[in-house]
Tab-separated table of C-alpha atoms in Angstrom:
chain	number	residue	atom	x	y	z
H	9	UNK	CA	-24.586	-28.187	-0.884
H	10	UNK	CA	-28.325	-28.904	-0.956
H	11	UNK	CA	-28.339	-30.592	2.458
H	12	UNK	CA	-30.150	-33.752	1.235
H	13	UNK	CA	-29.962	-36.862	3.357
H	14	UNK	CA	-29.505	-40.396	1.968
H	15	UNK	CA	-33.140	-41.365	2.599
H	16	UNK	CA	-34.401	-38.294	0.708
H	17	UNK	CA	-32.043	-39.073	-2.165
H	18	UNK	CA	-33.319	-42.678	-2.271
H	19	UNK	CA	-36.938	-41.468	-2.362
H	20	UNK	CA	-36.143	-39.123	-5.284
H	21	UNK	CA	-34.467	-41.993	-7.162
H	22	UNK	CA	-37.547	-44.240	-6.706
H	23	UNK	CA	-39.887	-41.494	-7.925
H	24	UNK	CA	-37.632	-40.814	-10.925
H	25	UNK	CA	-37.582	-44.551	-11.753
H	26	UNK	CA	-41.364	-44.688	-11.704
H	27	UNK	CA	-41.861	-41.457	-13.695
H	28	UNK	CA	-39.087	-41.836	-16.249
H	29	UNK	CA	-38.900	-45.549	-16.588
H	30	UNK	CA	-35.883	-47.849	-16.545
H	31	UNK	CA	-34.888	-47.072	-20.165
H	32	UNK	CA	-34.530	-43.281	-19.838
H	33	UNK	CA	-33.369	-43.105	-16.214
H	34	UNK	CA	-29.597	-43.696	-16.913
H	35	UNK	CA	-29.586	-41.087	-19.676
H	36	UNK	CA	-31.371	-38.511	-17.476
H	37	UNK	CA	-29.048	-39.308	-14.542
H	38	UNK	CA	-26.021	-38.753	-16.787
H	39	UNK	CA	-27.442	-35.428	-18.044
H	40	UNK	CA	-28.222	-34.318	-14.475
H	41	UNK	CA	-24.678	-35.279	-13.437
H	42	UNK	CA	-23.185	-33.207	-16.276
H	43	UNK	CA	-25.405	-30.246	-15.399
H	44	UNK	CA	-24.453	-30.527	-11.727
H	45	UNK	CA	-20.762	-30.669	-12.705
H	46	UNK	CA	-21.138	-27.587	-14.863
H	47	UNK	CA	-22.951	-25.772	-12.066
H	48	UNK	CA	-20.167	-26.662	-9.630
H	49	UNK	CA	-17.471	-25.530	-12.061
H	50	UNK	CA	-19.351	-22.310	-12.687
H	51	UNK	CA	-19.659	-21.700	-8.928
H	52	UNK	CA	-15.943	-22.439	-8.462
H	53	UNK	CA	-15.080	-20.030	-11.295
H	54	UNK	CA	-17.223	-17.324	-9.742
H	55	UNK	CA	-15.628	-17.939	-6.340
H	56	UNK	CA	-12.127	-17.798	-7.807
H	57	UNK	CA	-12.960	-14.589	-9.724
H	58	UNK	CA	-14.284	-12.999	-6.560
H	59	UNK	CA	-11.219	-14.177	-4.655
H	60	UNK	CA	-8.920	-12.742	-7.340
H	61	UNK	CA	-10.749	-9.416	-7.196
H	62	UNK	CA	-10.439	-9.351	-3.417
H	63	UNK	CA	-6.751	-10.215	-3.671
H	64	UNK	CA	-6.316	-7.529	-6.319
H	65	UNK	CA	-7.988	-4.975	-4.058
H	66	UNK	CA	-5.746	-6.038	-1.173
H	67	UNK	CA	-2.697	-5.816	-3.426
H	68	UNK	CA	-3.766	-2.351	-4.589
H	69	UNK	CA	-4.260	-1.269	-0.966
H	70	UNK	CA	-0.849	-2.660	-0.096
H	71	UNK	CA	0.645	-0.940	-3.139
H	72	UNK	CA	-0.906	2.379	-2.104
H	73	UNK	CA	0.400	1.929	1.436
H	74	UNK	CA	3.879	1.202	0.095
H	75	UNK	CA	3.734	4.259	-2.173
H	76	UNK	CA	2.641	6.417	0.760
H	77	UNK	CA	5.477	5.023	2.861
H	78	UNK	CA	7.958	5.609	0.018
H	79	UNK	CA	6.734	9.188	-0.413
H	80	UNK	CA	7.032	9.730	3.325
H	81	UNK	CA	10.578	8.394	3.348
H	82	UNK	CA	11.455	10.476	0.282
H	83	UNK	CA	10.107	13.665	1.877
H	84	UNK	CA	11.924	13.011	5.155
H	85	UNK	CA	15.165	12.376	3.263
H	86	UNK	CA	14.649	15.589	1.274
H	87	UNK	CA	13.990	17.496	4.505
H	88	UNK	CA	17.138	16.051	6.050
H	89	UNK	CA	19.157	16.948	2.974
H	90	UNK	CA	17.761	20.477	3.030
H	91	UNK	CA	18.594	20.900	6.718
H	92	UNK	CA	22.146	19.849	5.915
H	93	UNK	CA	22.384	21.952	2.750
H	94	UNK	CA	21.272	25.213	4.403
H	95	UNK	CA	24.135	25.437	6.930
H	96	UNK	CA	26.523	24.111	4.309
H	97	UNK	CA	25.559	26.823	1.842
H	98	UNK	CA	25.856	29.429	4.585
H	99	UNK	CA	29.336	28.142	5.397
H	100	UNK	CA	30.280	28.211	1.709
H	101	UNK	CA	29.002	31.785	1.461
H	102	UNK	CA	31.025	32.758	4.519
H	103	UNK	CA	34.125	31.179	2.992
H	104	UNK	CA	33.479	32.993	-0.260
H	105	UNK	CA	33.158	36.261	1.667
H	106	UNK	CA	36.477	35.569	3.389
H	107	UNK	CA	38.205	34.935	0.069
H	108	UNK	CA	36.837	38.079	-1.621
H	109	UNK	CA	39.256	40.536	0.045
H	110	UNK	CA	42.096	38.157	-0.669
H	111	UNK	CA	41.094	37.798	-4.298
H	112	UNK	CA	40.948	41.545	-5.006
H	113	UNK	CA	44.288	43.078	-6.008
H	114	UNK	CA	45.764	45.274	-3.306
H	115	UNK	CA	48.404	47.988	-3.598
H	116	UNK	CA	51.856	47.209	-2.271
H	117	UNK	CA	52.622	48.452	1.205
H	118	UNK	CA	55.307	50.838	-0.079
H	119	UNK	CA	52.751	52.597	-2.317
H	120	UNK	CA	50.403	53.162	0.568
H	121	UNK	CA	53.286	54.505	2.650
H	122	UNK	CA	54.201	56.899	-0.158
H	123	UNK	CA	50.593	58.105	-0.389
H	124	UNK	CA	50.535	58.680	3.332
H	125	UNK	CA	53.839	60.541	3.169
H	126	UNK	CA	52.863	62.770	0.205
H	127	UNK	CA	50.454	65.050	2.030
H	128	UNK	CA	53.023	65.660	4.748
H	129	UNK	CA	55.729	66.518	2.233
H	130	UNK	CA	53.381	68.752	0.277
H	131	UNK	CA	52.508	70.719	3.410
H	132	UNK	CA	56.154	70.871	4.399
H	133	UNK	CA	57.079	72.068	0.931
H	134	UNK	CA	54.634	74.999	1.027
H	135	UNK	CA	56.339	76.895	3.861
H	136	UNK	CA	59.715	76.185	2.345
H	137	UNK	CA	58.570	77.539	-0.992
H	138	UNK	CA	57.186	80.639	0.662
H	139	UNK	CA	60.504	81.262	2.390
H	140	UNK	CA	62.456	81.608	-0.865
H	141	UNK	CA	62.580	85.142	-2.293
H	142	UNK	CA	61.189	84.166	-5.706
H	143	UNK	CA	58.306	82.379	-4.159
H	144	UNK	CA	57.676	85.201	-1.671
H	145	UNK	CA	57.034	87.641	-4.453
H	146	UNK	CA	54.742	85.172	-6.158
H	147	UNK	CA	52.844	84.644	-2.913
H	148	UNK	CA	52.300	88.419	-2.547
H	149	UNK	CA	50.772	88.660	-5.986
């Protein structure tokens, strides 16, 4: 961490023994050890917090990618469904158009034959009516 060799550490210990004295040196060494431990724990906490934040950012990026992929899949499925629905609705409309003439009530065939025959009989009846003497006098009037 500090890149201190053993000889440098031994020199610092000798200077501390001379400056502090043999009575206070163990107490100071213990205090320095506790402070160094706290500093290491604090550095580890900071590193872990940074790592968690980086992991959280990566997870959020992954989440966004997954949401984009899900939206893409959803839109392609919707497009596929729409391409299937359009011809299907056209086919249903065509079937409905085919059933419309069948659903409407039609006149019986005999009635249509009678209607077709009526104008002919009415025209045929006119000359016959004119040929009778009563009708001939009415026609002259």
